PDB file of C-alpha atoms in Angstrom:
ATOM      1  CA  MET A 333      -8.508   8.752  33.317  1.00 46.00           C
ATOM      2  CA  ALA A 334      -6.525   7.533  30.171  1.00 54.00           C
ATOM      3  CA  ASP A 335      -8.255   5.466  27.591  1.00 63.00           C
ATOM      4  CA  GLU A 336      -7.220   1.837  27.406  1.00 74.00           C
ATOM      5  CA  VAL A 337      -5.099   1.048  24.261  1.00 76.00           C
ATOM      6  CA  THR A 338      -6.279  -2.044  22.456  1.00 86.00           C
ATOM      7  CA  ASN A 339      -4.225  -4.057  19.915  1.00 90.00           C
ATOM      8  CA  ALA A 340      -5.004  -3.039  16.460  1.00 90.00           C
ATOM      9  CA  ILE A 341      -4.545  -6.528  15.271  1.00 94.00           C
ATOM     10  CA  ASP A 342      -6.769  -9.448  16.234  1.00 94.00           C
ATOM     11  CA  PHE A 343      -4.337 -12.338  15.490  1.00 95.00           C
ATOM     12  CA  ASN A 344      -7.338 -14.708  15.132  1.00 95.00           C
ATOM     13  CA  ASP A 345      -8.735 -12.574  12.350  1.00 95.00           C
ATOM     14  CA  ILE A 346      -5.720 -10.723  10.739  1.00 95.00           C
ATOM     15  CA  LYS A 347      -7.588  -9.869   7.405  1.00 93.00           C
ATOM     16  CA  GLN A 348     -10.432  -8.125   9.061  1.00 93.00           C
ATOM     17  CA  SER A 349      -8.259  -6.201  11.430  1.00 93.00           C
ATOM     18  CA  VAL A 350      -6.060  -4.906   8.653  1.00 93.00           C
ATOM     19  CA  GLU A 351      -9.078  -3.889   6.623  1.00 91.00           C
ATOM     20  CA  GLU A 352     -10.530  -2.028   9.406  1.00 91.00           C
ATOM     21  CA  SER A 353      -7.221   0.150   9.649  1.00 90.00           C
ATOM     22  CA  LEU A 354      -6.374   0.472   5.982  1.00 88.00           C
ATOM     23  CA  GLY A 355      -9.564  -0.290   4.052  1.00 83.00           C
ATOM     24  CA  ARG A 356     -10.360  -3.264   1.724  1.00 80.00           C
ATOM     25  CA  ALA A 357      -7.685  -3.202  -0.926  1.00 75.00           C
ATOM     26  CA  PRO A 358      -6.886  -6.927  -1.834  1.00 69.00           C
ATOM     27  CA  GLU A 359      -4.041  -6.314  -4.087  1.00 79.00           C
ATOM     28  CA  GLY A 360      -2.472  -3.236  -2.390  1.00 86.00           C
ATOM     29  CA  TRP A 361      -1.197  -2.511   1.135  1.00 92.00           C
ATOM     30  CA  SER A 362      -3.947  -4.392   2.787  1.00 92.00           C
ATOM     31  CA  TYR A 363      -2.466  -7.574   1.173  1.00 92.00           C
ATOM     32  CA  LEU A 364       1.114  -6.705   2.211  1.00 94.00           C
ATOM     33  CA  VAL A 365       0.214  -6.070   5.775  1.00 95.00           C
ATOM     34  CA  THR A 366      -2.199  -9.141   5.967  1.00 95.00           C
ATOM     35  CA  THR A 367       0.706 -11.190   4.766  1.00 96.00           C
ATOM     36  CA  LEU A 368       3.051  -9.595   7.238  1.00 97.00           C
ATOM     37  CA  PHE A 369       0.895 -10.265  10.241  1.00 97.00           C
ATOM     38  CA  THR A 370       0.231 -13.865   9.062  1.00 97.00           C
ATOM     39  CA  GLU A 371       3.952 -14.449   8.923  1.00 98.00           C
ATOM     40  CA  ILE A 372       4.484 -12.845  12.260  1.00 97.00           C
ATOM     41  CA  LYS A 373       1.818 -14.992  13.755  1.00 97.00           C
ATOM     42  CA  GLU A 374       3.502 -18.111  12.407  1.00 97.00           C
ATOM     43  CA  HIS A 375       6.940 -16.896  13.661  1.00 97.00           C
ATOM     44  CA  CYS A 376       5.579 -16.242  17.234  1.00 96.00           C
ATOM     45  CA  ASP A 377       3.632 -19.773  17.197  1.00 97.00           C
ATOM     46  CA  GLN A 378       6.836 -21.553  16.287  1.00 96.00           C
ATOM     47  CA  LYS A 379       8.889 -19.714  18.969  1.00 95.00           C
ATOM     48  CA  ASP A 380       6.002 -20.000  21.503  1.00 95.00           C
ATOM     49  CA  ALA A 381       6.180 -16.223  21.962  1.00 94.00           C
ATOM     50  CA  THR A 382       3.552 -13.754  22.562  1.00 94.00           C
ATOM     51  CA  TYR A 383       2.182 -11.710  19.664  1.00 96.00           C
ATOM     52  CA  PRO A 384       3.449  -8.086  19.354  1.00 96.00           C
ATOM     53  CA  PHE A 385       1.256  -5.295  20.468  1.00 96.00           C
ATOM     54  CA  ILE A 386       0.195  -3.255  17.423  1.00 96.00           C
ATOM     55  CA  LEU A 387      -0.876   0.399  18.445  1.00 95.00           C
ATOM     56  CA  GLN A 388      -1.915   1.569  14.983  1.00 95.00           C
ATOM     57  CA  ILE A 389      -1.624   0.900  11.331  1.00 95.00           C
ATOM     58  CA  LYS A 390      -2.281   3.905   8.956  1.00 94.00           C
ATOM     59  CA  GLU A 391      -1.189   5.901   5.965  1.00 91.00           C
ATOM     60  CA  LYS A 392       0.545   9.342   6.909  1.00 92.00           C
ATOM     61  CA  LEU A 393       2.112  11.663   4.496  1.00 91.00           C
ATOM     62  CA  GLY A 394       1.699   9.038   1.587  1.00 89.00           C
ATOM     63  CA  GLU A 395       3.546   6.388   3.490  1.00 93.00           C
ATOM     64  CA  LEU A 396       2.395   3.329   5.402  1.00 94.00           C
ATOM     65  CA  ARG A 397       2.954   3.525   9.234  1.00 96.00           C
ATOM     66  CA  ILE A 398       2.814   0.676  11.730  1.00 97.00           C
ATOM     67  CA  TYR A 399       3.137   1.674  15.314  1.00 97.00           C
ATOM     68  CA  HIS A 400       4.067  -1.205  17.529  1.00 96.00           C
ATOM     69  CA  ARG A 401       5.539  -2.421  20.901  1.00 95.00           C
ATOM     70  CA  CYS A 402       7.873  -5.254  20.088  1.00 94.00           C
ATOM     71  CA  ASP A 403      11.407  -6.096  21.284  1.00 93.00           C
ATOM     72  CA  ASP A 404      11.879  -9.094  18.872  1.00 94.00           C
ATOM     73  CA  ARG A 405      14.377  -8.057  16.196  1.00 96.00           C
ATOM     74  CA  HIS A 406      13.173 -10.471  13.692  1.00 97.00           C
ATOM     75  CA  ILE A 407       9.690  -9.060  13.838  1.00 97.00           C
ATOM     76  CA  GLN A 408      11.062  -5.533  13.756  1.00 97.00           C
ATOM     77  CA  SER A 409      12.987  -6.265  10.630  1.00 97.00           C
ATOM     78  CA  MET A 410       9.883  -7.884   9.022  1.00 98.00           C
ATOM     79  CA  ILE A 411       7.714  -4.768   9.839  1.00 98.00           C
ATOM     80  CA  THR A 412      10.374  -2.555   8.538  1.00 97.00           C
ATOM     81  CA  ALA A 413      10.912  -4.447   5.192  1.00 97.00           C
ATOM     82  CA  THR A 414       7.110  -4.467   4.571  1.00 96.00           C
ATOM     83  CA  ILE A 415       6.884  -0.743   5.281  1.00 96.00           C
ATOM     84  CA  ALA A 416       9.707  -0.311   2.828  1.00 95.00           C
ATOM     85  CA  ARG A 417       8.091  -2.287   0.176  1.00 94.00           C
ATOM     86  CA  ALA A 418       4.536  -0.663   0.749  1.00 93.00           C
ATOM     87  CA  ASN A 419       6.241   2.859   0.363  1.00 91.00           C
ATOM     88  CA  ARG A 420       7.277   1.952  -3.063  1.00 91.00           C
ATOM     89  CA  THR A 421       3.881   0.578  -4.137  1.00 90.00           C
ATOM     90  CA  PHE A 422       0.377   2.132  -4.651  1.00 87.00           C
ATOM     91  CA  GLU A 423      -1.854   1.395  -1.488  1.00 84.00           C
ATOM     92  CA  ARG A 424      -4.784   0.159  -3.625  1.00 82.00           C
ATOM     93  CA  CYS A 425      -3.402  -1.759  -6.752  1.00 82.00           C
ATOM     94  CA  SER A 426       0.234  -2.515  -5.487  1.00 83.00           C
ATOM     95  CA  ASN A 427       1.857  -1.218  -8.781  1.00 87.00           C
ATOM     96  CA  ALA A 428       5.105   0.457  -8.416  1.00 88.00           C
ATOM     97  CA  ALA A 429       4.485   3.915  -7.253  1.00 88.00           C
ATOM     98  CA  GLU A 430       6.082   7.096  -5.957  1.00 86.00           C
ATOM     99  CA  THR A 431       5.070   9.580  -3.180  1.00 86.00           C
ATOM    100  CA  GLN A 432       3.842  12.799  -4.776  1.00 82.00           C
ATOM    101  CA  LEU A 433       2.385  16.129  -3.625  1.00 81.00           C
ATOM    102  CA  LEU A 434      -0.983  16.639  -5.105  1.00 75.00           C
ATOM    103  CA  ASP A 435      -3.113  19.655  -4.148  1.00 72.00           C
ATOM    104  CA  GLY A 436      -1.294  20.013  -0.969  1.00 79.00           C
ATOM    105  CA  TRP A 437      -1.645  16.260   0.149  1.00 81.00           C
ATOM    106  CA  TYR A 438       1.163  13.636   0.033  1.00 86.00           C
ATOM    107  CA  THR A 439      -0.077  10.629  -1.590  1.00 84.00           C
ATOM    108  CA  THR A 440       1.734   7.526  -3.189  1.00 86.00           C
ATOM    109  CA  LEU A 441       0.214   6.831  -6.648  1.00 84.00           C
ATOM    110  CA  CYS A 442       1.303   4.529  -9.512  1.00 85.00           C
ATOM    111  CA  CYS A 443       1.788   6.263 -12.838  1.00 81.00           C
ATOM    112  CA  TRP A 444      -1.608   4.934 -14.184  1.00 79.00           C
ATOM    113  CA  CYS A 445      -3.653   6.208 -11.119  1.00 81.00           C
ATOM    114  CA  ALA A 446      -1.673   9.436 -11.197  1.00 79.00           C
ATOM    115  CA  ASN A 447      -2.742  10.047 -14.776  1.00 77.00           C
ATOM    116  CA  ASP A 448      -6.301   9.064 -13.931  1.00 78.00           C
ATOM    117  CA  VAL A 449      -6.361  11.614 -10.960  1.00 77.00           C
ATOM    118  CA  ALA A 450      -4.969  14.223 -13.202  1.00 75.00           C
ATOM    119  CA  SER A 451      -7.406  13.742 -15.862  1.00 76.00           C
ATOM    120  CA  LYS A 452     -10.289  13.905 -13.422  1.00 80.00           C
ATOM    121  CA  ARG A 453      -8.995  17.025 -11.892  1.00 76.00           C
ATOM    122  CA  HIS A 454      -8.232  18.598 -15.193  1.00 72.00           C
ATOM    123  CA  PRO A 455     -10.715  17.200 -17.842  1.00 74.00           C
ATOM    124  CA  GLU A 456      -9.910  19.861 -20.298  1.00 73.00           C
ATOM    125  CA  ARG A 457      -6.510  18.441 -20.900  1.00 64.00           C
ATOM    126  CA  LYS A 458      -6.157  15.565 -23.331  1.00 62.00           C
ATOM    127  CA  ARG A 459      -4.879  12.276 -22.135  1.00 55.00           C
ATOM    128  CA  LEU A 460      -1.701  11.427 -23.968  1.00 55.00           C
ATOM    129  CA  TRP A 461      -1.629   7.604 -23.201  1.00 54.00           C
ATOM    130  CA  GLY A 462      -3.670   4.951 -21.590  1.00 54.00           C
ATOM    131  CA  GLY A 463      -7.021   5.869 -22.955  1.00 53.00           C
ATOM    132  CA  GLN A 464      -8.460   2.375 -23.064  1.00 51.00           C
ATOM    133  CA  LYS A 465     -11.143   1.817 -20.301  1.00 53.00           C
ATOM    134  CA  LYS A 466     -11.859  -1.845 -20.352  1.00 51.00           C
ATOM    135  CA  ARG A 467     -10.930  -4.194 -17.567  1.00 49.00           C
ATOM    136  CA  VAL A 468      -7.407  -5.862 -18.300  1.00 47.00           C
ATOM    137  CA  ARG A 469      -5.389  -7.874 -15.804  1.00 49.00           C
ATOM    138  CA  ASP A 470      -1.676  -7.930 -16.608  1.00 51.00           C
ATOM    139  CA  ARG A 471       1.348  -6.431 -15.261  1.00 51.00           C
ATOM    140  CA  MET A 472       1.024  -3.384 -17.595  1.00 53.00           C
ATOM    141  CA  ALA A 473      -2.377  -2.575 -16.338  1.00 56.00           C
ATOM    142  CA  CYS A 474      -3.876  -0.839 -13.254  1.00 58.00           C
ATOM    143  CA  GLY A 475      -7.056  -2.442 -12.044  1.00 54.00           C
ATOM    144  CA  VAL A 476      -7.820   0.536  -9.737  1.00 54.00           C
ATOM    145  CA  ALA A 477      -7.601   3.178 -12.494  1.00 53.00           C
ATOM    146  CA  ASN A 478      -8.766   0.681 -15.062  1.00 51.00           C
ATOM    147  CA  ILE A 479      -6.059   1.994 -17.588  1.00 50.00           C
ATOM    148  CA  THR A 480      -3.849  -0.017 -19.935  1.00 49.00           C
ATOM    149  CA  ALA A 481      -0.705   1.585 -20.988  1.00 48.00           C
ATOM    150  CA  ARG A 482       1.206   1.322 -24.264  1.00 43.00           C
ATOM    151  CA  LEU A 483       4.575   1.886 -22.836  1.00 40.00           C
ATOM    152  CA  THR A 484       6.998   3.841 -25.203  1.00 40.00           C
ATOM    153  CA  GLU A 485      10.826   4.537 -24.048  1.00 39.00           C
ATOM    154  CA  ARG A 486       9.601   7.989 -22.778  1.00 40.00           C
ATOM    155  CA  MET A 487       6.772   6.529 -20.746  1.00 42.00           C
ATOM    156  CA  THR A 488       8.997   3.885 -19.213  1.00 40.00           C
ATOM    157  CA  VAL A 489      11.172   6.615 -17.852  1.00 35.00           C
ATOM    158  CA  ILE A 490       8.166   8.595 -16.582  1.00 42.00           C
ATOM    159  CA  CYS A 491       6.420   5.508 -14.996  1.00 44.00           C
ATOM    160  CA  ALA A 492       9.514   3.762 -13.565  1.00 40.00           C
ATOM    161  CA  PRO A 493      10.079   4.264  -9.707  1.00 39.00           C
ATOM    162  CA  ARG A 494      13.030   6.015  -8.513  1.00 38.00           C
ATOM    163  CA  ALA A 495      16.078   3.753  -7.827  1.00 38.00           C
TER     164      ALA A 495
END
């Protein structure tokens, strides 16, 4: 007997449903996906259409995956655009990021978090930049790794996502 498949999104409590699938990351992928399904709900309410059936939301090989059953091309394009945006951002802090292979695992990290992970795995190596460890909220800081970077021309090239 096959298990009954349930919708991964409760359109009456989108935020909670997304956090159950992706974890609580208010600035990262959870925010992007919550915004996506809020817009989908508004779209379906305007068209008086049924909500799409979402099978699963997860991270796989460093990328966001949303498995769904939906024939509406507008909703499909909204999902595709959100996935494309998420795959260029770090899942926890939403800074620009790139998928990397770290110790056999694919992960999408921003340059600040990648530096933080590297310094934790290899504490004997001296950190070359971003040594400040106080809470800063601006566009040049990562709230997850809690690092502020002093960008030079060289670091801008290192930290910039691929075009």
